[in-house]
mmCIF file of C-alpha atoms in Angstrom:
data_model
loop_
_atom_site.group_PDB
_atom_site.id
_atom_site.type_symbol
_atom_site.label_atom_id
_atom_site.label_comp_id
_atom_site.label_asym_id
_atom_site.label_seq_id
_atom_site.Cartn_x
_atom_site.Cartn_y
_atom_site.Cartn_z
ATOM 1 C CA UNK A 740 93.577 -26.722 -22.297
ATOM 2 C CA UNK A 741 93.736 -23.129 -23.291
ATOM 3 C CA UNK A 742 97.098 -22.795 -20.811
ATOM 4 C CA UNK A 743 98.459 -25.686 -22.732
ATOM 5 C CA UNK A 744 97.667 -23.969 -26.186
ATOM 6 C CA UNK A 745 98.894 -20.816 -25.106
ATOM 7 C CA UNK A 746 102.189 -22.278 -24.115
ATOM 8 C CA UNK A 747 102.537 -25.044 -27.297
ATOM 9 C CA UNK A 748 102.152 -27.596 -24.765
ATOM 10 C CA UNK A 749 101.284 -31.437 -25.976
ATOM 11 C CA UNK A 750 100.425 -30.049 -29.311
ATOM 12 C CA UNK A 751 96.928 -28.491 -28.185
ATOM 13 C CA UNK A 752 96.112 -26.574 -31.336
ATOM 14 C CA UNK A 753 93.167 -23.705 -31.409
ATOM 15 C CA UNK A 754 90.859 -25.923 -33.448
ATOM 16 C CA UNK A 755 90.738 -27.997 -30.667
ATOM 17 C CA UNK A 756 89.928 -25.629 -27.807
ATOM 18 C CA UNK A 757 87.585 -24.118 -30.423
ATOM 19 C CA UNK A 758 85.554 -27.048 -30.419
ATOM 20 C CA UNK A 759 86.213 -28.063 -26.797
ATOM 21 C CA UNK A 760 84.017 -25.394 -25.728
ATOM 22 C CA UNK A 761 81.513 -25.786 -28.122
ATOM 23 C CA UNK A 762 81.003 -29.600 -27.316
ATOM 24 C CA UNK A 763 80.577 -28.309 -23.639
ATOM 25 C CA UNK A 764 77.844 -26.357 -24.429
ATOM 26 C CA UNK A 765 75.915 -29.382 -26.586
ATOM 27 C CA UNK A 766 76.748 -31.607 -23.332
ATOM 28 C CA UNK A 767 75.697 -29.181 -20.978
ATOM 29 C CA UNK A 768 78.696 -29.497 -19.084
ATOM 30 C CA UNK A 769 78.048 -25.735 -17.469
ATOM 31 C CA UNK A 770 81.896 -26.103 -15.512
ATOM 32 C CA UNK A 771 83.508 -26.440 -17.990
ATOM 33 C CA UNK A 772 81.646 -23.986 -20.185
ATOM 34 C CA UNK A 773 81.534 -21.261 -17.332
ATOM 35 C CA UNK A 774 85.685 -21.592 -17.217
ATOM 36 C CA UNK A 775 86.054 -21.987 -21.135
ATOM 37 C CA UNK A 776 83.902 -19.697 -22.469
ATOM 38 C CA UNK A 777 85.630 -16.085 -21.631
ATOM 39 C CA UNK A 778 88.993 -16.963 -21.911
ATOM 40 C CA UNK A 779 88.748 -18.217 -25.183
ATOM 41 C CA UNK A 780 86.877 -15.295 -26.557
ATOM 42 C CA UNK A 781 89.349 -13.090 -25.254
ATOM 43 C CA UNK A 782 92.144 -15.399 -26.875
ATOM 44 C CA UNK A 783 90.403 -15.101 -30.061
ATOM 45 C CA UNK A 784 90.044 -11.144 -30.154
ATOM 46 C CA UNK A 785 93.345 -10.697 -28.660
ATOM 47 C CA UNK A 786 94.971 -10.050 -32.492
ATOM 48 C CA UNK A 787 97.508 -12.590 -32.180
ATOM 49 C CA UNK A 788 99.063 -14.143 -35.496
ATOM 50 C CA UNK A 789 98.452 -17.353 -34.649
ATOM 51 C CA UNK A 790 94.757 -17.503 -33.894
ATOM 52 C CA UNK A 791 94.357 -14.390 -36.566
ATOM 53 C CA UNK A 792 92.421 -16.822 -39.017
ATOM 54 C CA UNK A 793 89.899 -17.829 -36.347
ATOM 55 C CA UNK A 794 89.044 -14.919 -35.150
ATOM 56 C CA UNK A 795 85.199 -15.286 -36.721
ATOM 57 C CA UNK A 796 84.613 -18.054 -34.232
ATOM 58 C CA UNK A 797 84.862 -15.638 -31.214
ATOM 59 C CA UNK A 798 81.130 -14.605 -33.242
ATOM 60 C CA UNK A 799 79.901 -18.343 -32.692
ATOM 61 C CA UNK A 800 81.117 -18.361 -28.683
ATOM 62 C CA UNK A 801 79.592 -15.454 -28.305
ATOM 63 C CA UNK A 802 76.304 -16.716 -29.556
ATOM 64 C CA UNK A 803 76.786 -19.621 -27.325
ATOM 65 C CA UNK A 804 77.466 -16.850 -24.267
ATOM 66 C CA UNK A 805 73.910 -15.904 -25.179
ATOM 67 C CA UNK A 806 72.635 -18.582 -25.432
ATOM 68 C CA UNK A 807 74.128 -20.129 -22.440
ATOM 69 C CA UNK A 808 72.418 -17.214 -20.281
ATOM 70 C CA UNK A 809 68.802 -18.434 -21.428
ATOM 71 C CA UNK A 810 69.277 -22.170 -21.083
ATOM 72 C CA UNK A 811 67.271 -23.157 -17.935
ATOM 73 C CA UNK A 812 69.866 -25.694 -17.016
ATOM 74 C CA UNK A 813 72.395 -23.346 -17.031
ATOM 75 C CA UNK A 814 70.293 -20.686 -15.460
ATOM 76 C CA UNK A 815 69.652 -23.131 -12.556
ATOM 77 C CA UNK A 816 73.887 -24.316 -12.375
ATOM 78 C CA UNK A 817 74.608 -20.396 -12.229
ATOM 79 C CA UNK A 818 72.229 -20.196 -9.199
ATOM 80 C CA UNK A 819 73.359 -23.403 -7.965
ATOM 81 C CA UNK A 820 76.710 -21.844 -7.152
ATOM 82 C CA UNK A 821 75.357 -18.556 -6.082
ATOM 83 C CA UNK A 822 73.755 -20.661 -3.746
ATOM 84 C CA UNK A 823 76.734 -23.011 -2.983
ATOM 85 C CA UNK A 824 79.260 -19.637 -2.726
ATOM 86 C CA UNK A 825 76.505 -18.098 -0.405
ATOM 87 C CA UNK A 826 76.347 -21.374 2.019
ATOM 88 C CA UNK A 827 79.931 -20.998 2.237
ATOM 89 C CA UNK A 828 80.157 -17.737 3.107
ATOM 90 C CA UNK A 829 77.847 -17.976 5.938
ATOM 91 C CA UNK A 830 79.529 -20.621 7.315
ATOM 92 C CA UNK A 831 83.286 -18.870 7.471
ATOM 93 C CA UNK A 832 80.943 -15.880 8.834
ATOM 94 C CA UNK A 833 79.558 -17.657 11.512
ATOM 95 C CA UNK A 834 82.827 -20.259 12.778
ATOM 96 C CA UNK A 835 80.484 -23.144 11.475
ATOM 97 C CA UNK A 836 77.356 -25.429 10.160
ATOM 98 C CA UNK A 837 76.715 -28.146 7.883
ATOM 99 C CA UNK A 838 77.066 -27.047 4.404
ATOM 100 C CA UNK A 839 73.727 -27.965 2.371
ATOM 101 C CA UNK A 840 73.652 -31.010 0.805
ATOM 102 C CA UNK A 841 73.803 -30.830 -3.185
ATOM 103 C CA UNK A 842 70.243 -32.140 -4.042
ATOM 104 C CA UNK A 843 69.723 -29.282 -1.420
ATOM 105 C CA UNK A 844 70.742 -26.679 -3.243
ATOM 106 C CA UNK A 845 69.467 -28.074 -6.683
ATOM 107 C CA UNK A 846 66.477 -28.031 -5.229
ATOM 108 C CA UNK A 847 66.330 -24.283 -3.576
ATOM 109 C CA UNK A 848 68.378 -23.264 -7.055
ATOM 110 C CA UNK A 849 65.387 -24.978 -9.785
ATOM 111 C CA UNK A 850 63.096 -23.082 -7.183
ATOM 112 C CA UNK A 851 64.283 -19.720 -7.156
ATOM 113 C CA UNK A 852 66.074 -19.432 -10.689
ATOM 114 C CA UNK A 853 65.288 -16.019 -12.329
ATOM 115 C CA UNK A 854 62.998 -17.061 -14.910
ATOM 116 C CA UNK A 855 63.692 -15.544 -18.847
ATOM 117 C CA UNK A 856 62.053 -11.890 -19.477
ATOM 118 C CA UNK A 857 61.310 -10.142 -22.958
ATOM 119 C CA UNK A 858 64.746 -7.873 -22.032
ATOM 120 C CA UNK A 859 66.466 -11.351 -21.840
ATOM 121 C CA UNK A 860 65.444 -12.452 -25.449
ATOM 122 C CA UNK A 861 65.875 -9.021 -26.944
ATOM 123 C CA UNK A 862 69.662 -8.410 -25.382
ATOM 124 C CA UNK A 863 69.785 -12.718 -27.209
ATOM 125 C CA UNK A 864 68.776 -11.299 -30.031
ATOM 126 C CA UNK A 865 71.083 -8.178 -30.286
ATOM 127 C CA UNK A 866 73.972 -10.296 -29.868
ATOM 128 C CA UNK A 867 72.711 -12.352 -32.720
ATOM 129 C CA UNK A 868 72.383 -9.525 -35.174
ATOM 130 C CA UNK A 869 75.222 -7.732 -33.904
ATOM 131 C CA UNK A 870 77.206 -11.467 -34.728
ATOM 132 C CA UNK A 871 75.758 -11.815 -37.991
ATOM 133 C CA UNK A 872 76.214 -7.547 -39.481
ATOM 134 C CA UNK A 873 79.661 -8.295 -38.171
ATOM 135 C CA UNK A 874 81.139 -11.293 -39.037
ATOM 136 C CA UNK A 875 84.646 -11.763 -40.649
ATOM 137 C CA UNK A 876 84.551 -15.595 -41.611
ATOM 138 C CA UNK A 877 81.938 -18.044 -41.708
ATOM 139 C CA UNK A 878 79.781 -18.094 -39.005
ATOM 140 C CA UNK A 879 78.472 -21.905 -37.628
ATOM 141 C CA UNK A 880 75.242 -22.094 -39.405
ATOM 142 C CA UNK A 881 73.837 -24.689 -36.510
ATOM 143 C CA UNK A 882 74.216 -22.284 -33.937
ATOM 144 C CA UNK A 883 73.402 -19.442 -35.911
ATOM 145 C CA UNK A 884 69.817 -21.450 -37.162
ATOM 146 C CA UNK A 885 69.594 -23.146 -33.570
ATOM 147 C CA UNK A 886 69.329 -19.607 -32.493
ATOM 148 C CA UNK A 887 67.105 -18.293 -34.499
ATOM 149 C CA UNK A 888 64.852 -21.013 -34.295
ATOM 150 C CA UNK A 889 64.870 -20.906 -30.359
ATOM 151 C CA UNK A 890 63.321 -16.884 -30.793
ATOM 152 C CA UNK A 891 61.137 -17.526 -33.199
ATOM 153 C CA UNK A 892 59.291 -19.808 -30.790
ATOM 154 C CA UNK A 893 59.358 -17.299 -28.531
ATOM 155 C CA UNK A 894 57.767 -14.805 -30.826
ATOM 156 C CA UNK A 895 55.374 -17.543 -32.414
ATOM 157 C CA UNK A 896 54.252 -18.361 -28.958
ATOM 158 C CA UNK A 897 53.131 -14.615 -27.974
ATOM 159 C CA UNK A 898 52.098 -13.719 -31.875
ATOM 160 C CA UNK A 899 49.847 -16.876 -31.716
ATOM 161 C CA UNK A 900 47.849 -15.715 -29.071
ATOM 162 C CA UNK A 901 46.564 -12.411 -31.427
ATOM 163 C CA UNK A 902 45.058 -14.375 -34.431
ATOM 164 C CA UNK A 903 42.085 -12.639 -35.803
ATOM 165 C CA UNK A 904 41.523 -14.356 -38.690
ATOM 166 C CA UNK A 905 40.517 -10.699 -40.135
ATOM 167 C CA UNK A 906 42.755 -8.878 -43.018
ATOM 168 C CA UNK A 907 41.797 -5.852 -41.588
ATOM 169 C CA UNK A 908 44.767 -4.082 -40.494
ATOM 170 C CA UNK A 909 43.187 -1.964 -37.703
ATOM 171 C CA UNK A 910 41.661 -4.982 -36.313
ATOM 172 C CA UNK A 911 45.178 -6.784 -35.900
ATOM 173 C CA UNK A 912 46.932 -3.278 -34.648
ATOM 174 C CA UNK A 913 43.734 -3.122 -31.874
ATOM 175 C CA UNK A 914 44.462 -7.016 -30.834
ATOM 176 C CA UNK A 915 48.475 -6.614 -30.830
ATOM 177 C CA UNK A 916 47.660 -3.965 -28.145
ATOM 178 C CA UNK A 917 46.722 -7.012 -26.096
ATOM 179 C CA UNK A 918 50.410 -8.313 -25.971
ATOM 180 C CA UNK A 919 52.878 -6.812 -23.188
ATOM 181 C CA UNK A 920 55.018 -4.284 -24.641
ATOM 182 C CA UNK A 921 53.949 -5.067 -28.264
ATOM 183 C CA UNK A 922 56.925 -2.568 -29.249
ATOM 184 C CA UNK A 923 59.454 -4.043 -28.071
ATOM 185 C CA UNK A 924 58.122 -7.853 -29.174
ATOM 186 C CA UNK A 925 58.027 -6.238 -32.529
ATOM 187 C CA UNK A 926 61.478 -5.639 -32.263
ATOM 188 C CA UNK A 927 62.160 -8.583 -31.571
ATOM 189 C CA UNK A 928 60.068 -9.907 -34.346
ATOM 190 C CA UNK A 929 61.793 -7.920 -36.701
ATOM 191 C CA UNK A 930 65.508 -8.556 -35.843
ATOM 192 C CA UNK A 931 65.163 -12.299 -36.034
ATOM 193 C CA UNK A 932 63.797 -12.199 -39.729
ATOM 194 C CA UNK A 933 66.584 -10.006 -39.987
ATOM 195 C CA UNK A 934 69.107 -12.437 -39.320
ATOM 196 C CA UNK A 935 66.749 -15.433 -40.816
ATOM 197 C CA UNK A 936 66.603 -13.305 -43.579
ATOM 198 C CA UNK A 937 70.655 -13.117 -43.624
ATOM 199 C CA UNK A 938 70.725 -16.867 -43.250
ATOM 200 C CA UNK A 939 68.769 -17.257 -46.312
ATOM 201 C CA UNK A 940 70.924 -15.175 -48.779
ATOM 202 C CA UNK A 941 74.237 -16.480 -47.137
ATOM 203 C CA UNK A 942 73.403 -20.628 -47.034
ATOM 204 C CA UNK A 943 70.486 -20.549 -49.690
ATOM 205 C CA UNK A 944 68.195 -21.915 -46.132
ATOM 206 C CA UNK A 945 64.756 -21.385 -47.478
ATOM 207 C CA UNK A 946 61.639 -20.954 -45.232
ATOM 208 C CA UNK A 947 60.479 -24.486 -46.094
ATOM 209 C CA UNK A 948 63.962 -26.132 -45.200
ATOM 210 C CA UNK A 949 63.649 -24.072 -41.997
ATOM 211 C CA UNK A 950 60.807 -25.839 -41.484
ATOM 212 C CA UNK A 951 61.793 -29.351 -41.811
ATOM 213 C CA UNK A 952 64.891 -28.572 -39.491
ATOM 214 C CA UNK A 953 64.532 -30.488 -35.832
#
C-alpha cells in the first residue's frame, strides 16, 4: 500500500495508509503492523510536499510504536518469530528437521516472552511526552488518552500499595521507600500528569471525564 502511494498507483492517497496502520494496531494484526509501521513514519518525516500537511501523524504512529512494544500480544508475535527465524536457522545449519509446529511455538513464545519492566514504561512514557512538547498538528486524542490511561494504571497499581491513610508527609516519604526504585516511579508519575495535564488544556478533558472514559 505504501509502494502504491509512493508511486500514485490506484489512487492510494496518504490518508489511507495513515489509517491503514492505525486500524492494524486496533485489530492486532502484528504483520501487518510490524511491516507498516516504520516505513510510514519514515514517509511522513521524509519532508516531502505531498505528505508535508501530515506530518503530525508520524507523532500518533509513533505512540502506537510504543505502544505496540508493551502490548503482550505483540510482545508474544515478536517472540513468536524470533522463535520461528531461530527454528529455521537451525534447520539450514544442520541439513534438516521438522520445523515446530505453530501452536508449538505460540506456546514456547507466551512462555518465554520478556515480561514489561519499569525501564519499559518509562522509555513509553518519554515517547509520549516527547510526542506531545513536540507536536506540529493535532495529535489523535484516543491514542494520546488510551495512553495515558494505560500508565496511569500502572502507576495506580504500585502507588496503591503505599496508602497510609496518614497526612503526615514523613510517614508517606518512609512508606514510598517500600516501592522499587520509588525515583524513577516518581518520574513516571510525574510525566504522565504532565501530558494528562496537556490533554486537559488542549481538549478541555477534565479529570472527571477521564474517569468515565472505558
Amino acid at each position: 500500500m505504501i509502494d502504491y502511494f509512493v508511486s500514485r498507483i490506484d489512487g492510494v492517497t496518504i490518508e489511507s495508509v495513515i489509517k491503514f496502520v492505525k486500524l492494524a494496531f486496533c485489530y492486532e494484526q502484528w504483520d501487518v503492523l510490524i511491516a507498516t509501521l516504520d516505513p510510514t513514519i519514515r514517509l511522513l518525516e521524509s519532508g516531502a510536499s505531498h505528505v508535508a500537511k501530515f506530518v503530525h501523524e508520524a507523532q500518533s504512529l509513533r505512540i502506537i510504536a510504543g505502544l505496540e512494544q508493551l502490548h503482550p500480544n505483540a510482545r508474544k508475535h515478536r517472540r513468536f518469530l524470533q522463535l520461528q527465524s531461530e527454528s529455521q536457522a537451525l534447520i539450514e545449519v544442520e541439513g534438516g528437521g521438522d520445523m515446530p509446529s505453530t501452536y508449538q511455538l505460540n506456546k514456547q513464545a507466551a512462555a518465554t516472552r520478556k515480561p514489561e519492566t519499569l525501564e519499559d514504561w518509562l522509555e513509553f512514557s518519554s515517547i509520549l511526552l516527547k510526542c506531545v512538547n513536540y507536536s506540529k498538528g493535532s495529535l489523535d486524542i484516543d491514542i494520546i488518552v488510551d495512553s495515558c490511561l494505560y500508565l496511569w494504571n500502572k502507576c495506580r497499581h504500585v502507588f496503591s500499595k503505599i496508602q497510609t491513610g496518614s497526612t503526615d508527609v514523613s510517614t508517606y516519604i518512609k512508606a514510598l521507600q517500600k516501592i522499587e526504585q520509588p525515583q524513577k516511579m516518581l518520574q513516571l508519575l510525574c510525566e504522565v500528569q504532565q501530558v494528562m495535564t496537556w490533554v486537559g488544556m488542549e481538549f478541555g478533558l477534565t479529570p472527571g471525564l477521564w474517569a468515565m472514559r472505558p
